[in-house]
Tab-separated table of C-alpha atoms and ligand atoms in Angstrom:
chain	number	residue	atom	x	y	z
M	1	MET	CA	60.556	127.493	65.828
M	2	ALA	CA	60.245	129.490	69.231
M	3	ALA	CA	58.498	127.741	72.305
M	4	THR	CA	56.348	129.206	74.878
M	5	THR	CA	57.162	127.968	78.475
M	6	THR	CA	54.797	127.380	81.340
M	7	LEU	CA	55.897	130.815	82.764
M	8	GLY	CA	54.928	132.485	79.428
M	9	PHE	CA	58.510	133.268	78.423
M	10	VAL	CA	59.493	132.769	74.912
M	11	LEU	CA	62.706	130.747	74.653
M	12	PRO	CA	65.104	132.386	72.086
M	13	THR	CA	65.217	130.795	68.623
M	14	GLY	CA	68.333	128.366	68.190
M	15	LEU	CA	68.424	127.232	71.687
M	16	SER	CA	68.803	123.612	70.628
M	17	HIS	CA	70.535	121.417	72.777
M	18	ARG	CA	73.859	119.855	72.014
M	19	ARG	CA	72.760	115.869	72.973
M	20	GLY	CA	69.194	116.499	71.646
M	21	GLY	CA	66.207	114.720	72.884
M	22	PHE	CA	65.366	117.238	75.719
M	23	ARG	CA	62.052	119.119	76.008
M	24	VAL	CA	62.498	122.538	74.625
M	25	SER	CA	60.305	123.948	77.078
M	26	VAL	CA	61.476	125.502	80.758
M	27	ILE	CA	59.417	123.764	83.554
M	28	ARG	CA	59.364	125.065	86.988
M	29	CYS	CA	59.285	122.324	89.689
M	30	SER	CA	58.528	122.980	93.156
M	31	ALA	CA	59.070	121.247	96.582
M	32	SER	CA	57.127	122.171	99.742
M	33	PRO	CA	59.574	124.263	101.999
M	34	LEU	CA	60.530	122.195	105.221
M	35	THR	CA	61.664	125.343	106.939
M	36	SER	CA	60.656	128.834	106.944
M	37	SER	CA	62.231	132.144	108.065
M	38	THR	CA	59.361	134.303	107.650
M	39	GLY	CA	56.298	134.017	109.857
M	40	ALA	CA	57.922	131.111	111.771
M	41	ALA	CA	56.123	131.731	114.977
M	42	ALA	CA	52.963	131.723	113.136
M	43	SER	CA	53.466	128.722	111.220
M	44	GLY	CA	54.955	126.717	114.180
M	45	LEU	CA	58.125	126.101	112.021
M	46	VAL	CA	61.381	126.538	113.528
M	47	GLU	CA	63.503	129.619	112.893
M	48	LYS	CA	66.687	128.929	110.526
M	49	PRO	CA	69.890	129.709	112.471
M	50	TRP	CA	71.426	130.739	109.028
M	51	ASN	CA	70.838	133.588	106.399
M	52	SER	CA	69.089	132.101	103.407
M	53	TYR	CA	67.970	133.674	99.942
M	54	ASP	CA	66.447	132.560	96.886
M	55	ALA	CA	68.248	130.384	94.453
M	56	ARG	CA	67.678	128.152	91.304
M	57	LEU	CA	69.135	124.954	89.901
M	58	VAL	CA	68.396	125.136	86.202
M	59	LEU	CA	68.906	121.925	84.396
M	60	GLU	CA	69.959	121.577	80.493
M	61	ASP	CA	66.706	119.232	79.858
M	62	GLY	CA	64.825	122.711	80.863
M	63	SER	CA	63.916	121.731	84.213
M	64	ILE	CA	63.978	124.795	86.843
M	65	TRP	CA	64.183	123.875	90.558
M	66	PRO	CA	63.673	127.021	92.806
M	67	ALA	CA	65.516	126.525	96.095
M	68	LYS	CA	67.063	128.517	99.036
M	69	SER	CA	70.648	129.216	99.288
M	70	PHE	CA	72.684	128.477	102.497
M	71	GLY	CA	76.142	128.675	100.992
M	72	ALA	CA	78.055	131.448	99.107
M	73	PRO	CA	76.262	133.732	96.245
M	74	GLY	CA	77.213	133.712	92.742
M	75	THR	CA	76.394	131.579	89.460
M	76	ARG	CA	78.211	128.328	88.695
M	77	VAL	CA	78.115	125.761	85.922
M	78	ALA	CA	78.574	122.214	86.522
M	79	GLU	CA	77.787	118.473	86.187
M	80	LEU	CA	74.999	117.452	88.601
M	81	VAL	CA	75.733	113.977	90.158
M	82	PHE	CA	73.678	112.329	93.151
M	83	ASN	CA	75.352	110.615	96.012
M	84	THR	CA	73.753	107.834	97.913
M	85	SER	CA	75.941	108.098	101.098
M	86	LEU	CA	74.061	108.578	104.317
M	87	THR	CA	76.727	110.708	105.847
M	88	GLY	CA	80.250	111.681	105.183
M	89	TYR	CA	79.444	115.167	103.569
M	90	GLN	CA	82.649	116.814	104.848
M	91	GLU	CA	84.771	114.039	102.879
M	92	ILE	CA	82.729	114.320	99.785
M	93	LEU	CA	83.026	118.439	99.962
M	94	THR	CA	86.798	117.977	100.020
M	95	ASP	CA	87.148	115.079	97.661
M	96	PRO	CA	89.089	116.516	94.596
M	97	SER	CA	87.436	114.081	92.417
M	98	TYR	CA	84.223	116.221	92.454
M	99	ALA	CA	85.723	119.263	90.662
M	100	GLY	CA	83.401	120.511	87.729
M	101	GLN	CA	80.337	118.749	89.655
M	102	PHE	CA	77.530	119.520	91.879
M	103	VAL	CA	76.897	116.939	94.221
M	104	LEU	CA	73.341	116.196	95.141
M	105	MET	CA	72.864	114.163	98.462
M	106	THR	CA	69.931	111.808	98.346
M	107	ASN	CA	69.819	111.524	102.265
M	108	PRO	CA	67.066	114.192	102.844
M	109	GLN	CA	68.766	115.768	105.740
M	110	ILE	CA	72.581	116.969	105.795
M	111	GLY	CA	74.305	119.039	108.460
M	112	ASN	CA	73.579	117.620	111.509
M	113	THR	CA	77.211	116.656	112.842
M	114	GLY	CA	78.741	119.974	111.291
M	115	VAL	CA	82.394	119.949	110.091
M	116	ASN	CA	85.656	119.357	111.854
M	117	LEU	CA	89.292	119.810	110.830
M	118	ASP	CA	90.118	116.066	111.026
M	119	ASP	CA	87.908	114.914	108.187
M	120	GLU	CA	89.226	116.816	105.190
M	121	GLU	CA	90.277	114.874	102.188
M	122	SER	CA	92.155	117.812	100.881
M	123	GLU	CA	92.977	121.261	101.614
M	124	GLN	CA	90.250	122.925	99.477
M	125	CYS	CA	86.696	122.006	98.248
M	126	PHE	CA	86.804	121.601	94.357
M	127	LEU	CA	83.249	120.721	93.755
M	128	ALA	CA	81.063	123.236	92.291
M	129	GLY	CA	78.320	123.030	94.799
M	130	LEU	CA	76.092	121.185	97.180
M	131	VAL	CA	72.433	120.252	96.616
M	132	ILE	CA	70.323	118.833	99.350
M	133	ARG	CA	66.599	118.455	100.607
M	134	SER	CA	67.041	119.765	103.990
M	135	LEU	CA	69.774	121.283	106.149
M	136	SER	CA	69.683	120.426	109.714
M	137	ILE	CA	68.362	122.854	112.045
M	138	SER	CA	70.846	121.875	114.902
M	139	THR	CA	74.221	120.915	114.817
M	140	SER	CA	75.411	118.491	117.538
M	141	ASN	CA	78.582	116.201	117.465
M	142	TRP	CA	81.692	116.050	120.043
M	143	ARG	CA	84.182	116.811	117.099
M	144	CYS	CA	82.132	119.759	115.346
M	145	THR	CA	83.941	122.781	115.302
M	146	LYS	CA	81.572	124.897	112.940
M	147	THR	CA	78.420	124.461	111.094
M	148	LEU	CA	78.079	123.216	107.396
M	149	ALA	CA	76.699	126.425	106.407
M	150	ASP	CA	79.430	128.754	107.941
M	151	TYR	CA	81.931	126.067	106.298
M	152	LEU	CA	80.550	126.934	102.930
M	153	ILE	CA	80.202	130.612	103.156
M	154	GLU	CA	83.997	130.596	104.437
M	155	ARG	CA	84.925	128.580	101.612
M	156	ASN	CA	82.877	130.431	99.160
M	157	LEU	CA	81.016	127.288	98.018
M	158	MET	CA	77.729	127.376	96.927
M	159	GLY	CA	74.979	125.263	98.693
M	160	ILE	CA	71.008	125.062	98.246
M	161	TYR	CA	68.096	123.165	99.733
M	162	ASP	CA	64.422	123.018	99.877
M	163	LEU	CA	64.296	121.573	96.377
M	164	ASP	CA	62.831	117.767	95.692
M	165	THR	CA	66.010	115.901	95.618
M	166	ARG	CA	64.285	112.728	95.052
M	167	ALA	CA	62.540	113.917	91.857
M	168	ILE	CA	66.020	115.184	90.479
M	169	THR	CA	67.713	111.972	91.385
M	170	ARG	CA	64.906	110.008	89.337
M	171	ARG	CA	65.449	112.460	86.490
M	172	LEU	CA	69.274	111.797	86.547
M	173	ARG	CA	68.688	108.203	86.412
M	174	GLU	CA	66.158	108.218	83.669
M	175	GLU	CA	68.243	110.954	81.441
M	176	GLY	CA	71.727	110.282	82.696
M	177	SER	CA	73.970	113.083	83.934
M	178	LEU	CA	72.803	116.510	83.487
M	179	ASN	CA	74.774	119.665	83.245
M	180	GLY	CA	73.144	122.803	85.288
M	181	VAL	CA	73.763	126.085	86.592
M	182	LEU	CA	73.137	126.886	90.259
M	183	SER	CA	72.618	130.843	90.712
M	184	THR	CA	71.450	133.298	93.489
M	185	GLU	CA	71.449	136.007	91.016
M	186	GLN	CA	67.795	137.154	90.465
M	187	THR	CA	68.651	139.633	87.601
M	188	LYS	CA	69.654	136.570	85.504
M	189	THR	CA	66.534	134.916	83.579
M	190	ASP	CA	65.740	131.259	83.566
M	191	GLU	CA	66.638	131.305	79.800
M	192	GLU	CA	70.060	132.788	80.434
M	193	LEU	CA	70.978	130.052	82.817
M	194	LEU	CA	69.567	127.422	80.605
M	195	GLN	CA	71.760	128.933	77.953
M	196	ILE	CA	74.724	128.529	80.059
M	197	ALA	CA	73.880	125.116	81.052
M	198	ARG	CA	73.531	123.774	77.689
M	199	SER	CA	76.628	125.682	76.180
M	200	TRP	CA	79.130	124.102	78.870
M	201	ASP	CA	80.475	120.460	78.811
M	202	ILE	CA	82.599	118.504	81.283
M	203	VAL	CA	83.775	115.834	78.330
M	204	GLY	CA	87.266	116.211	77.070
M	205	ILE	CA	88.407	118.680	79.780
M	206	ASP	CA	91.688	118.310	81.703
M	207	LEU	CA	90.446	118.920	85.305
M	208	ILE	CA	93.565	117.093	86.917
M	209	SER	CA	96.022	120.051	86.496
M	210	ASP	CA	93.731	122.363	88.660
M	211	VAL	CA	93.820	120.045	91.706
M	212	SER	CA	97.052	118.473	91.513
M	213	CYS	CA	99.959	119.787	94.016
M	214	LYS	CA	102.362	122.130	92.450
M	215	SER	CA	105.717	120.301	93.730
M	216	PRO	CA	106.619	117.193	95.580
M	217	TYR	CA	106.074	116.534	99.008
M	218	GLU	CA	106.453	114.146	101.857
M	219	TRP	CA	103.497	112.566	103.767
M	220	VAL	CA	103.803	111.155	107.014
M	221	ASP	CA	100.559	111.344	108.727
M	222	LYS	CA	99.162	107.643	109.634
M	223	THR	CA	95.619	106.986	110.505
M	224	ASN	CA	94.865	107.978	113.989
M	225	SER	CA	95.927	104.916	116.289
M	226	GLU	CA	92.548	104.986	118.033
M	227	TRP	CA	90.624	104.425	114.809
M	228	ASP	CA	93.400	102.211	112.941
M	229	PHE	CA	92.237	98.627	111.992
M	230	ASN	CA	93.709	95.605	110.120
M	231	THR	CA	96.829	95.878	111.939
M	232	ASN	CA	97.534	92.159	112.535
M	233	SER	CA	98.561	91.814	108.948
M	234	ARG	CA	101.576	94.327	108.965
M	235	ASP	CA	105.017	93.085	108.802
M	236	GLY	CA	106.880	96.337	110.255
M	237	LYS	CA	108.767	96.693	107.089
M	238	SER	CA	109.163	100.108	105.195
M	239	TYR	CA	108.227	100.597	101.503
M	240	LYS	CA	109.255	103.687	99.621
M	241	VAL	CA	106.016	104.866	97.468
M	242	ILE	CA	105.734	107.542	95.006
M	243	ALA	CA	102.051	108.761	94.840
M	244	TYR	CA	100.847	110.663	91.618
M	245	ASP	CA	98.540	113.250	92.623
M	246	PHE	CA	95.987	113.521	90.264
M	247	GLY	CA	93.415	115.093	93.134
M	248	ILE	CA	94.507	112.676	95.935
M	249	LYS	CA	92.419	112.060	98.883
M	250	HIS	CA	94.266	112.202	102.208
M	251	ASN	CA	92.895	108.855	103.488
M	252	ILE	CA	94.776	107.123	100.564
M	253	LEU	CA	97.992	108.475	101.803
M	254	ARG	CA	97.191	107.773	105.554
M	255	ARG	CA	96.140	104.322	104.870
M	256	LEU	CA	99.384	103.796	102.864
M	257	SER	CA	101.370	105.336	105.633
M	258	SER	CA	99.787	102.943	108.321
M	259	TYR	CA	100.701	100.138	105.946
M	260	GLY	CA	104.314	101.048	106.382
M	261	CYS	CA	104.838	103.178	103.380
M	262	GLN	CA	107.244	106.054	103.127
M	263	ILE	CA	105.414	108.357	100.644
M	264	THR	CA	106.470	111.128	98.263
M	265	VAL	CA	103.706	112.894	96.684
M	266	VAL	CA	104.255	114.251	93.169
M	267	PRO	CA	102.264	116.401	90.723
M	268	SER	CA	100.462	115.115	87.806
M	269	THR	CA	103.198	116.317	85.445
M	270	PHE	CA	106.060	114.749	87.028
M	271	PRO	CA	108.318	113.088	84.703
M	272	ALA	CA	108.563	109.244	85.055
M	273	SER	CA	112.284	109.240	84.449
M	274	GLU	CA	112.397	111.551	87.623
M	275	ALA	CA	110.263	109.010	89.475
M	276	LEU	CA	112.242	106.199	88.562
M	277	LYS	CA	115.799	107.723	89.696
M	278	MET	CA	114.204	108.077	93.238
M	279	ASN	CA	114.180	104.299	93.090
M	280	PRO	CA	110.744	103.623	94.659
M	281	ASP	CA	109.330	100.158	95.608
M	282	GLY	CA	105.967	100.954	94.166
M	283	ILE	CA	104.028	103.887	92.683
M	284	LEU	CA	100.383	104.611	93.300
M	285	PHE	CA	98.128	106.499	90.759
M	286	SER	CA	95.626	108.349	92.624
M	287	ASN	CA	91.913	109.280	92.179
M	288	GLY	CA	91.065	112.463	90.269
M	289	PRO	CA	88.112	114.692	88.533
M	290	GLY	CA	86.937	114.397	85.137
M	291	ASP	CA	87.459	112.626	81.907
M	292	PRO	CA	90.255	109.798	81.989
M	293	SER	CA	90.463	110.470	78.038
M	294	ALA	CA	91.347	114.234	78.309
M	295	VAL	CA	94.869	113.685	79.995
M	296	PRO	CA	97.035	111.737	77.577
M	297	TYR	CA	100.134	113.205	78.867
M	298	ALA	CA	99.043	111.153	82.373
M	299	VAL	CA	98.333	107.967	80.344
M	300	GLU	CA	101.931	108.436	78.738
M	301	THR	CA	103.480	108.742	82.176
M	302	VAL	CA	101.598	105.676	83.252
M	303	LYS	CA	103.009	103.711	80.110
M	304	GLU	CA	106.473	104.840	80.909
M	305	LEU	CA	106.483	103.340	84.219
M	306	LEU	CA	104.378	99.983	83.527
M	307	GLY	CA	106.683	97.067	84.190
M	308	LYS	CA	109.417	98.701	85.697
M	309	VAL	CA	107.977	98.774	89.546
M	310	PRO	CA	104.755	97.549	90.845
M	311	VAL	CA	102.032	100.194	90.473
M	312	TYR	CA	98.567	100.527	92.115
M	313	GLY	CA	95.794	102.747	90.533
M	314	ILE	CA	92.490	103.994	92.421
M	315	CYS	CA	89.782	105.466	90.622
M	316	MET	CA	91.272	107.892	87.965
M	317	GLY	CA	94.691	105.885	88.387
M	318	HIS	CA	92.707	102.578	87.714
M	319	GLN	CA	91.245	104.548	84.345
M	320	LEU	CA	94.798	105.854	83.440
M	321	LEU	CA	96.470	102.436	83.939
M	322	GLY	CA	93.304	100.751	81.682
M	323	GLN	CA	94.322	103.156	78.771
M	324	ALA	CA	98.035	102.715	79.482
M	325	LEU	CA	97.476	98.892	79.023
M	326	GLY	CA	95.839	99.601	75.693
M	327	GLY	CA	92.021	99.806	76.774
M	328	LYS	CA	89.408	102.530	76.392
M	329	THR	CA	87.220	104.593	79.044
M	330	PHE	CA	83.680	105.410	78.536
M	331	LYS	CA	81.148	107.732	80.129
M	332	MET	CA	78.511	105.850	82.255
M	333	LYS	CA	74.896	106.949	82.079
M	334	PHE	CA	74.938	108.428	85.800
M	335	GLY	CA	77.935	107.005	87.198
M	336	HIS	CA	78.510	105.554	90.904
M	337	HIS	CA	78.485	107.781	93.790
M	338	GLY	CA	77.760	106.534	97.298
M	339	GLY	CA	79.010	104.266	100.045
M	340	ASN	CA	77.084	101.096	99.237
M	341	HIS	CA	77.887	99.755	95.872
M	342	PRO	CA	78.385	95.909	96.144
M	343	VAL	CA	81.397	94.663	94.308
M	344	ARG	CA	82.340	90.947	93.918
M	345	ASN	CA	86.154	90.199	93.889
M	346	ASN	CA	86.360	87.411	91.440
M	347	ARG	CA	89.598	86.038	93.007
M	348	THR	CA	87.889	85.155	96.318
M	349	GLY	CA	84.103	85.160	95.197
M	350	GLN	CA	83.665	87.604	98.282
M	351	VAL	CA	81.263	90.763	98.048
M	352	GLU	CA	82.719	93.953	99.500
M	353	ILE	CA	80.430	96.842	99.968
M	354	SER	CA	82.550	99.844	98.674
M	355	ALA	CA	82.855	103.656	98.409
M	356	GLN	CA	82.516	104.831	94.805
M	357	ASN	CA	82.783	107.978	92.968
M	358	HIS	CA	83.206	107.886	89.374
M	359	ASN	CA	81.283	108.829	86.103
M	360	TYR	CA	83.665	106.883	83.829
M	361	ALA	CA	84.609	103.273	83.483
M	362	VAL	CA	87.022	101.191	81.495
M	363	ASP	CA	85.572	99.023	79.013
M	364	PRO	CA	86.926	95.378	79.614
M	365	ALA	CA	86.293	94.229	76.025
M	366	SER	CA	88.865	96.872	75.035
M	367	LEU	CA	91.733	95.441	77.002
M	368	PRO	CA	94.554	93.098	75.615
M	369	GLY	CA	94.915	89.496	76.531
M	370	GLY	CA	96.738	88.800	79.999
M	371	VAL	CA	94.793	91.579	81.794
M	372	GLU	CA	92.418	90.235	84.235
M	373	VAL	CA	89.345	91.568	85.580
M	374	THR	CA	89.700	91.120	89.369
M	375	HIS	CA	86.660	92.859	90.598
M	376	VAL	CA	82.944	93.696	88.943
M	377	ASN	CA	80.446	96.107	90.156
M	378	LEU	CA	77.266	93.934	90.905
M	379	ASN	CA	74.816	96.742	90.469
M	380	ASP	CA	75.599	97.205	86.666
M	381	GLY	CA	78.547	94.393	86.011
M	382	SER	CA	80.944	97.353	85.142
M	383	CYS	CA	84.764	96.636	85.539
M	384	ALA	CA	85.564	97.634	89.202
M	385	GLY	CA	89.170	96.134	89.238
M	386	LEU	CA	91.979	95.092	87.165
M	387	SER	CA	95.408	93.225	87.416
M	388	PHE	CA	98.301	92.496	84.955
M	389	PRO	CA	100.507	89.950	86.944
M	390	ALA	CA	103.224	90.037	84.344
M	391	MET	CA	103.895	94.002	85.157
M	392	ASN	CA	103.056	93.987	88.639
M	393	VAL	CA	99.850	95.848	88.183
M	394	MET	CA	96.855	96.113	90.095
M	395	SER	CA	94.062	98.762	90.356
M	396	LEU	CA	90.567	99.401	91.357
M	397	GLN	CA	87.683	101.815	89.970
M	398	TYR	CA	86.563	102.514	93.692
M	399	HIS	CA	87.500	103.551	96.821
M	400	PRO	CA	89.495	101.220	99.230
M	401	GLU	CA	90.313	104.092	101.614
M	402	ALA	CA	86.643	104.814	101.887
M	403	SER	CA	86.203	108.313	103.402
M	404	PRO	CA	83.345	108.065	103.627
M	405	GLY	CA	81.997	104.707	103.356
M	406	PRO	CA	82.705	101.135	104.504
M	407	HIS	CA	86.229	99.501	105.081
M	408	ASP	CA	85.651	96.298	103.305
M	409	SER	CA	88.096	96.893	100.721
M	410	ASP	CA	90.943	98.024	102.758
M	411	ASN	CA	92.905	94.795	102.285
M	412	ALA	CA	93.674	96.053	98.748
M	413	PHE	CA	96.604	98.308	100.612
M	414	ARG	CA	97.989	95.089	101.998
M	415	GLU	CA	97.819	93.472	98.630
M	416	PHE	CA	99.914	96.412	97.486
M	417	ILE	CA	102.433	95.891	100.145
M	418	GLU	CA	102.644	92.225	99.128
M	419	LEU	CA	103.271	93.112	95.552
M	420	MET	CA	105.953	95.544	96.494
M	421	LYS	CA	107.505	92.714	98.845
M	422	ARG	CA	107.526	89.942	96.022
M	423	SER	CA	108.821	92.199	93.417
M	424	LYS	CA	111.750	93.206	95.885
M	425	GLN	CA	112.481	89.487	96.759
M	426	SER	CA	112.462	88.576	93.120
M	427	SER	CA	114.864	91.515	91.882
K	501	LIG	N1	87.334	109.437	91.942
K	501	LIG	C1	87.529	109.286	90.913
K	501	LIG	O1	89.034	109.506	90.696
K	501	LIG	C2	86.914	109.989	89.676
K	501	LIG	C3	87.573	109.284	88.319
K	501	LIG	C4	86.891	110.105	87.047
K	501	LIG	N2	87.078	111.451	87.290
K	501	LIG	C5	85.527	109.794	86.875
K	501	LIG	O2	84.526	110.539	87.260
K	501	LIG	O3	85.079	108.592	86.334
């Protein structure tokens, strides 16, 4: 049955939603603009120092969010997630784990520190677009080399503002993650965009192959000496580590390097047999985008390495390890994205405030005996870390390297060094 929308459109019949349960009508939602480029003097508002034009965010539940664009033009489909970090938008923009996603920042004002070359977490921006309430009218920071708007345009990345990010976040918390379409194309109707959002899915897609490096390389950069910390616990020894790049963030490599690791980064498809021939002291499985159950080849590689050498998994790496140990992963309602997630370290009883970015998790009930849940997310009780001492395995669902976020969990890098040291001594 065709349905009439609030705008008087008639939705094409057969526009049924794949998950069901959503309202069929298209609903236009609005947020009063915080800035204006037309009649600025008359209204008393400040003239914006960027070019903006109309844009829309259309969500698969039928809600339409008129907005202004400050980034690249175009039409993109992706999964919308919200991030509660107060700052660190540049690290978020360059975190390859966000491939296939739009990131909505809950902090209402973004852009005031601009961007710089040092805070990049990878060479590229892989996410599909940035959604914010308000773009800072002025940019001021001693490290700033460019405004956020110029950066997005240069990287052909979409960015929109002037929409009610608080209302959208509440919707995501209630309904769960939603697919959506961001568009600046006025020729496309709301219904066409809705159709695109509803016929796309992130589940079951291998997003790792697009973000992984194409050939092995050596990594040497440490954390800048001015900003390094936890330096007392270093023993000056060097450990040879192979880092599997499933979308690796540079700060994982900087922290490993600061702790004395000599690192070779290898592509996601690098054969386990070749990795073992390089005789590493340890192997790191990195973070990465998308559905961990959609990359069985990576799980196979992890399985082949288990028990041969100490291994450390971070986020996607943790999820691959969970599967390689015999467990299952599942999609969470809206995931964890932010720099303020409390995690309990079950071994010490201490609580760490952690940086997180994931939509999937390992189901601890699916894991075999002997695998220990070492960390628990205190917001929802989900599994945040694993250990399997018999095979020298450790993993975290979150980001001990921060960037952006607190450094409470940095000690996990020292634990990996200890694991490699003990294994070396006993062999
Ligand atoms: N940061 C990551 O490695 C993300 C892991 C995975 N893609 C998820 O969303 O759960």
